[in-house]
Amino acid sequence: MSPLPKASSSNQASAPPSTRERILDAAEGLFASRGFEGAAMRDIAAGASLNPASLYNHFASKQALFEAVLERGLRPLFAVLDALELVDWSPESLDAATDTFLAQLARQPRLPALLEHEALTGGRHLTQITQKWLRPLFDRALATFEETRAGGRTEVLEDWEDDELPVLLMTFHHVILGSFALAPMLREVLHEDPLSPDALERQRRFARKIVRLLILGKAG
């Protein structure tokens, strides 16, 4: 499996990002650091090297821009769950799903911080984010775990009680998303950019082991 892509909104390193992607990148960063209310459209435009009038040619309002940031970052995660529903939960299939999940986060590395900002500050968009995105993702993942256990596809899940499966999912959430949401702090602690290619590759290997340990009972 190839290393994770660099933390960029574009999959093609040789091609400059589109204007829309530049806007989304700038908005994601400011929403993550300032929250919805604190992120001014003029600052987002400046971050995308545009004037405010040009920004409104692409997004009619800050609300529309906020929703587009969430759509770009969270919609692909549903595809990961779609794939998991079709696999045999072998180490290889779990690795592939984990790699896809981490690659998406690496493309939009500030999205976890945006979500945590809303959660910690009780932002007015928290209910919207939860109902439209996080709860459906959580419910889908939990249903996949329950169906897999009921089908006897993995013996390890049989050892988890019904009320422990949600804790299992939240453990994965905190371990994986935390490394992105807390990147500024980790940079100071580790004396290394946690979003560098080497650090992301190490995170990928670690995430594989965590998923295998939680699901299969062994990291190797």
mmCIF file of C-alpha atoms in Angstrom:
data_model
loop_
_atom_site.group_PDB
_atom_site.id
_atom_site.type_symbol
_atom_site.label_atom_id
_atom_site.label_comp_id
_atom_site.label_asym_id
_atom_site.label_seq_id
_atom_site.Cartn_x
_atom_site.Cartn_y
_atom_site.Cartn_z
ATOM 1 C CA MET A 1 0.000 0.000 0.000
ATOM 2 C CA SER A 2 1.401 3.353 -1.003
ATOM 3 C CA PRO A 3 1.958 6.120 1.574
ATOM 4 C CA LEU A 4 -0.809 8.550 2.353
ATOM 5 C CA PRO A 5 -1.021 11.655 0.187
ATOM 6 C CA LYS A 6 0.305 14.923 1.512
ATOM 7 C CA ALA A 7 -2.147 17.053 3.445
ATOM 8 C CA SER A 8 -3.642 18.819 0.467
ATOM 9 C CA SER A 9 -7.049 19.256 -1.096
ATOM 10 C CA SER A 10 -5.696 18.226 -4.496
ATOM 11 C CA ASN A 11 -4.859 14.637 -5.411
ATOM 12 C CA GLN A 12 -2.540 15.734 -8.222
ATOM 13 C CA ALA A 13 0.583 17.315 -6.826
ATOM 14 C CA SER A 14 1.546 18.721 -10.222
ATOM 15 C CA ALA A 15 -1.765 20.521 -10.783
ATOM 16 C CA PRO A 16 -2.673 23.694 -8.873
ATOM 17 C CA PRO A 17 -5.905 23.472 -6.888
ATOM 18 C CA SER A 18 -9.016 24.964 -8.442
ATOM 19 C CA THR A 19 -10.428 28.229 -7.158
ATOM 20 C CA ARG A 20 -13.198 26.326 -5.419
ATOM 21 C CA GLU A 21 -10.677 24.064 -3.665
ATOM 22 C CA ARG A 22 -8.600 27.059 -2.571
ATOM 23 C CA ILE A 23 -11.714 28.624 -1.072
ATOM 24 C CA LEU A 24 -12.668 25.414 0.714
ATOM 25 C CA ASP A 25 -9.129 24.993 2.055
ATOM 26 C CA ALA A 26 -9.067 28.546 3.394
ATOM 27 C CA ALA A 27 -12.550 28.229 4.866
ATOM 28 C CA GLU A 28 -11.785 24.902 6.504
ATOM 29 C CA GLY A 29 -8.749 26.383 8.227
ATOM 30 C CA LEU A 30 -10.569 29.447 9.535
ATOM 31 C CA PHE A 31 -13.671 27.532 10.598
ATOM 32 C CA ALA A 32 -11.382 25.162 12.495
ATOM 33 C CA SER A 33 -9.472 27.903 14.309
ATOM 34 C CA ARG A 34 -12.209 30.514 14.806
ATOM 35 C CA GLY A 35 -15.501 28.676 14.471
ATOM 36 C CA PHE A 36 -18.324 29.654 12.158
ATOM 37 C CA GLU A 37 -19.045 32.966 13.824
ATOM 38 C CA GLY A 38 -15.417 34.053 14.016
ATOM 39 C CA ALA A 39 -14.507 33.252 10.417
ATOM 40 C CA ALA A 40 -15.150 36.350 8.298
ATOM 41 C CA MET A 41 -15.797 35.972 4.584
ATOM 42 C CA ARG A 42 -13.243 38.673 3.815
ATOM 43 C CA ASP A 43 -10.572 36.654 5.652
ATOM 44 C CA ILE A 44 -11.567 33.481 3.822
ATOM 45 C CA ALA A 45 -11.322 35.370 0.539
ATOM 46 C CA ALA A 46 -7.877 36.662 1.477
ATOM 47 C CA GLY A 47 -6.769 33.148 2.372
ATOM 48 C CA ALA A 48 -7.840 31.985 -1.081
ATOM 49 C CA SER A 49 -6.147 34.989 -2.757
ATOM 50 C CA LEU A 50 -9.484 36.414 -3.880
ATOM 51 C CA ASN A 51 -11.442 39.563 -3.269
ATOM 52 C CA PRO A 52 -14.733 39.153 -1.367
ATOM 53 C CA ALA A 53 -16.845 39.814 -4.442
ATOM 54 C CA SER A 54 -15.170 36.945 -6.286
ATOM 55 C CA LEU A 55 -15.772 34.656 -3.318
ATOM 56 C CA TYR A 56 -19.508 35.282 -3.504
ATOM 57 C CA ASN A 57 -19.458 34.215 -7.149
ATOM 58 C CA HIS A 58 -18.652 30.712 -5.878
ATOM 59 C CA PHE A 59 -20.634 30.599 -2.632
ATOM 60 C CA ALA A 60 -23.738 32.683 -2.001
ATOM 61 C CA SER A 61 -23.243 32.840 1.777
ATOM 62 C CA LYS A 62 -21.003 31.769 4.632
ATOM 63 C CA GLN A 63 -23.581 29.117 5.524
ATOM 64 C CA ALA A 64 -23.338 27.626 2.034
ATOM 65 C CA LEU A 65 -19.560 27.646 2.278
ATOM 66 C CA PHE A 66 -19.636 25.967 5.694
ATOM 67 C CA GLU A 67 -21.900 23.222 4.370
ATOM 68 C CA ALA A 68 -19.634 22.704 1.352
ATOM 69 C CA VAL A 69 -16.627 22.235 3.651
ATOM 70 C CA LEU A 70 -18.507 19.555 5.589
ATOM 71 C CA GLU A 71 -19.746 17.906 2.395
ATOM 72 C CA ARG A 72 -16.250 17.693 0.947
ATOM 73 C CA GLY A 73 -14.735 16.241 4.093
ATOM 74 C CA LEU A 74 -17.412 13.922 5.418
ATOM 75 C CA ARG A 75 -19.271 12.548 2.396
ATOM 76 C CA PRO A 76 -16.359 10.281 1.320
ATOM 77 C CA LEU A 77 -16.355 8.616 4.743
ATOM 78 C CA PHE A 78 -19.714 7.060 3.926
ATOM 79 C CA ALA A 79 -18.002 5.325 1.013
ATOM 80 C CA VAL A 80 -15.609 3.710 3.499
ATOM 81 C CA LEU A 81 -18.582 2.248 5.357
ATOM 82 C CA ASP A 82 -20.117 1.104 2.071
ATOM 83 C CA ALA A 83 -16.925 -0.804 1.345
ATOM 84 C CA LEU A 84 -16.798 -2.357 4.815
ATOM 85 C CA GLU A 85 -20.274 -3.796 4.352
ATOM 86 C CA LEU A 86 -19.030 -5.810 1.387
ATOM 87 C CA VAL A 87 -15.800 -7.273 2.747
ATOM 88 C CA ASP A 88 -14.953 -10.343 4.786
ATOM 89 C CA TRP A 89 -13.232 -8.407 7.588
ATOM 90 C CA SER A 90 -9.908 -9.963 6.749
ATOM 91 C CA PRO A 91 -6.756 -8.069 7.808
ATOM 92 C CA GLU A 92 -6.272 -6.954 4.212
ATOM 93 C CA SER A 93 -9.797 -5.562 3.840
ATOM 94 C CA LEU A 94 -9.589 -3.760 7.175
ATOM 95 C CA ASP A 95 -6.230 -2.279 6.154
ATOM 96 C CA ALA A 96 -7.716 -1.009 2.889
ATOM 97 C CA ALA A 97 -10.653 0.644 4.667
ATOM 98 C CA THR A 98 -8.328 2.187 7.253
ATOM 99 C CA ASP A 99 -6.047 3.549 4.545
ATOM 100 C CA THR A 100 -8.990 5.119 2.728
ATOM 101 C CA PHE A 101 -10.244 6.713 5.939
ATOM 102 C CA LEU A 102 -6.830 8.155 6.799
ATOM 103 C CA ALA A 103 -6.241 9.363 3.249
ATOM 104 C CA GLN A 104 -9.472 11.358 3.366
ATOM 105 C CA LEU A 105 -8.488 12.977 6.655
ATOM 106 C CA ALA A 106 -5.063 13.784 5.224
ATOM 107 C CA ARG A 107 -6.723 15.635 2.353
ATOM 108 C CA GLN A 108 -8.756 17.787 4.759
ATOM 109 C CA PRO A 109 -6.606 17.658 7.920
ATOM 110 C CA ARG A 110 -8.277 20.606 9.662
ATOM 111 C CA LEU A 111 -11.764 19.166 9.454
ATOM 112 C CA PRO A 112 -11.429 17.234 12.765
ATOM 113 C CA ALA A 113 -10.433 20.492 14.483
ATOM 114 C CA LEU A 114 -13.499 22.177 12.968
ATOM 115 C CA LEU A 115 -15.734 19.449 14.415
ATOM 116 C CA GLU A 116 -14.081 19.627 17.815
ATOM 117 C CA HIS A 117 -14.314 23.427 17.841
ATOM 118 C CA GLU A 118 -18.063 23.200 17.370
ATOM 119 C CA ALA A 119 -18.327 20.520 20.072
ATOM 120 C CA LEU A 120 -16.202 22.354 22.647
ATOM 121 C CA THR A 121 -17.819 25.739 22.129
ATOM 122 C CA GLY A 122 -21.368 24.503 21.674
ATOM 123 C CA GLY A 123 -21.509 26.207 18.306
ATOM 124 C CA ARG A 124 -24.930 26.807 16.813
ATOM 125 C CA HIS A 125 -24.108 24.398 13.999
ATOM 126 C CA LEU A 126 -23.392 21.499 16.354
ATOM 127 C CA THR A 127 -26.914 20.062 16.088
ATOM 128 C CA GLN A 128 -26.839 20.338 12.295
ATOM 129 C CA ILE A 129 -23.457 18.620 12.078
ATOM 130 C CA THR A 130 -24.530 15.876 14.441
ATOM 131 C CA GLN A 131 -27.877 15.127 12.844
ATOM 132 C CA LYS A 132 -26.824 15.355 9.207
ATOM 133 C CA TRP A 133 -23.329 13.869 9.379
ATOM 134 C CA LEU A 134 -21.972 12.429 12.611
ATOM 135 C CA ARG A 135 -25.010 10.522 13.839
ATOM 136 C CA PRO A 136 -25.591 8.800 10.463
ATOM 137 C CA LEU A 137 -21.896 7.896 10.263
ATOM 138 C CA PHE A 138 -21.947 6.551 13.808
ATOM 139 C CA ASP A 139 -25.172 4.598 13.245
ATOM 140 C CA ARG A 140 -23.865 3.093 10.008
ATOM 141 C CA ALA A 141 -20.599 2.017 11.614
ATOM 142 C CA LEU A 142 -22.376 0.582 14.648
ATOM 143 C CA ALA A 143 -24.819 -1.344 12.453
ATOM 144 C CA THR A 144 -21.896 -2.777 10.487
ATOM 145 C CA PHE A 145 -20.259 -3.966 13.697
ATOM 146 C CA GLU A 146 -23.487 -5.508 14.945
ATOM 147 C CA GLU A 147 -24.217 -7.256 11.636
ATOM 148 C CA THR A 148 -20.677 -8.571 11.462
ATOM 149 C CA ARG A 149 -20.899 -9.961 14.977
ATOM 150 C CA ALA A 150 -24.302 -11.521 14.325
ATOM 151 C CA GLY A 151 -22.989 -13.162 11.169
ATOM 152 C CA GLY A 152 -20.039 -14.663 12.995
ATOM 153 C CA ARG A 153 -17.559 -13.143 10.570
ATOM 154 C CA THR A 154 -15.122 -12.363 13.363
ATOM 155 C CA GLU A 155 -14.866 -14.056 16.750
ATOM 156 C CA VAL A 156 -13.393 -11.039 18.516
ATOM 157 C CA LEU A 157 -16.517 -8.899 18.199
ATOM 158 C CA GLU A 158 -18.404 -11.623 20.064
ATOM 159 C CA ASP A 159 -16.420 -10.639 23.171
ATOM 160 C CA TRP A 160 -17.829 -7.093 23.135
ATOM 161 C CA GLU A 161 -21.081 -6.413 24.981
ATOM 162 C CA ASP A 162 -23.846 -4.504 23.226
ATOM 163 C CA ASP A 163 -23.222 -1.372 25.280
ATOM 164 C CA GLU A 164 -19.474 -1.595 24.626
ATOM 165 C CA LEU A 165 -19.680 -1.369 20.845
ATOM 166 C CA PRO A 166 -20.427 2.382 20.904
ATOM 167 C CA VAL A 167 -17.419 2.834 23.194
ATOM 168 C CA LEU A 168 -15.317 0.889 20.700
ATOM 169 C CA LEU A 169 -16.340 3.264 17.932
ATOM 170 C CA MET A 170 -15.693 6.350 20.041
ATOM 171 C CA THR A 171 -12.252 5.000 20.963
ATOM 172 C CA PHE A 172 -11.374 4.810 17.291
ATOM 173 C CA HIS A 173 -12.776 8.309 16.776
ATOM 174 C CA HIS A 174 -10.649 9.833 19.531
ATOM 175 C CA VAL A 175 -7.446 8.017 18.616
ATOM 176 C CA ILE A 176 -7.558 8.743 14.893
ATOM 177 C CA LEU A 177 -9.235 12.136 14.659
ATOM 178 C CA GLY A 178 -7.360 13.433 17.690
ATOM 179 C CA SER A 179 -4.042 13.232 15.890
ATOM 180 C CA PHE A 180 -5.376 15.714 13.324
ATOM 181 C CA ALA A 181 -7.443 17.922 15.631
ATOM 182 C CA LEU A 182 -4.549 18.319 18.073
ATOM 183 C CA ALA A 183 -1.881 18.785 15.403
ATOM 184 C CA PRO A 184 -0.662 22.196 16.725
ATOM 185 C CA MET A 185 -0.136 20.777 20.209
ATOM 186 C CA LEU A 186 1.439 17.572 18.933
ATOM 187 C CA ARG A 187 3.823 19.639 16.828
ATOM 188 C CA GLU A 188 5.164 21.226 20.010
ATOM 189 C CA VAL A 189 5.264 17.971 21.972
ATOM 190 C CA LEU A 190 6.856 15.820 19.292
ATOM 191 C CA HIS A 191 9.030 18.508 17.670
ATOM 192 C CA GLU A 192 7.680 17.284 14.349
ATOM 193 C CA ASP A 193 4.928 18.295 11.979
ATOM 194 C CA PRO A 194 2.235 15.619 12.517
ATOM 195 C CA LEU A 195 0.927 16.345 9.021
ATOM 196 C CA SER A 196 4.252 15.739 7.279
ATOM 197 C CA PRO A 197 4.414 12.780 4.854
ATOM 198 C CA ASP A 198 6.574 10.754 7.254
ATOM 199 C CA ALA A 199 4.277 11.404 10.213
ATOM 200 C CA LEU A 200 1.167 10.594 8.163
ATOM 201 C CA GLU A 201 2.715 7.336 7.004
ATOM 202 C CA ARG A 202 3.522 6.416 10.599
ATOM 203 C CA GLN A 203 -0.049 7.318 11.562
ATOM 204 C CA ARG A 204 -1.334 5.016 8.826
ATOM 205 C CA ARG A 205 0.669 2.068 10.174
ATOM 206 C CA PHE A 206 -0.491 2.831 13.700
ATOM 207 C CA ALA A 207 -4.152 3.113 12.638
ATOM 208 C CA ARG A 208 -3.939 -0.251 10.898
ATOM 209 C CA LYS A 209 -2.695 -1.875 14.091
ATOM 210 C CA ILE A 210 -5.367 -0.191 16.217
ATOM 211 C CA VAL A 211 -8.159 -1.343 13.915
ATOM 212 C CA ARG A 212 -6.796 -4.884 13.748
ATOM 213 C CA LEU A 213 -6.450 -4.989 17.523
ATOM 214 C CA LEU A 214 -9.980 -3.731 18.140
ATOM 215 C CA ILE A 215 -11.634 -5.911 15.515
ATOM 216 C CA LEU A 216 -9.430 -8.980 15.157
ATOM 217 C CA GLY A 217 -7.864 -9.102 18.606
ATOM 218 C CA LYS A 218 -4.295 -8.747 17.390
ATOM 219 C CA ALA A 219 -2.282 -5.930 15.887
ATOM 220 C CA GLY A 220 -0.182 -7.997 13.503
#
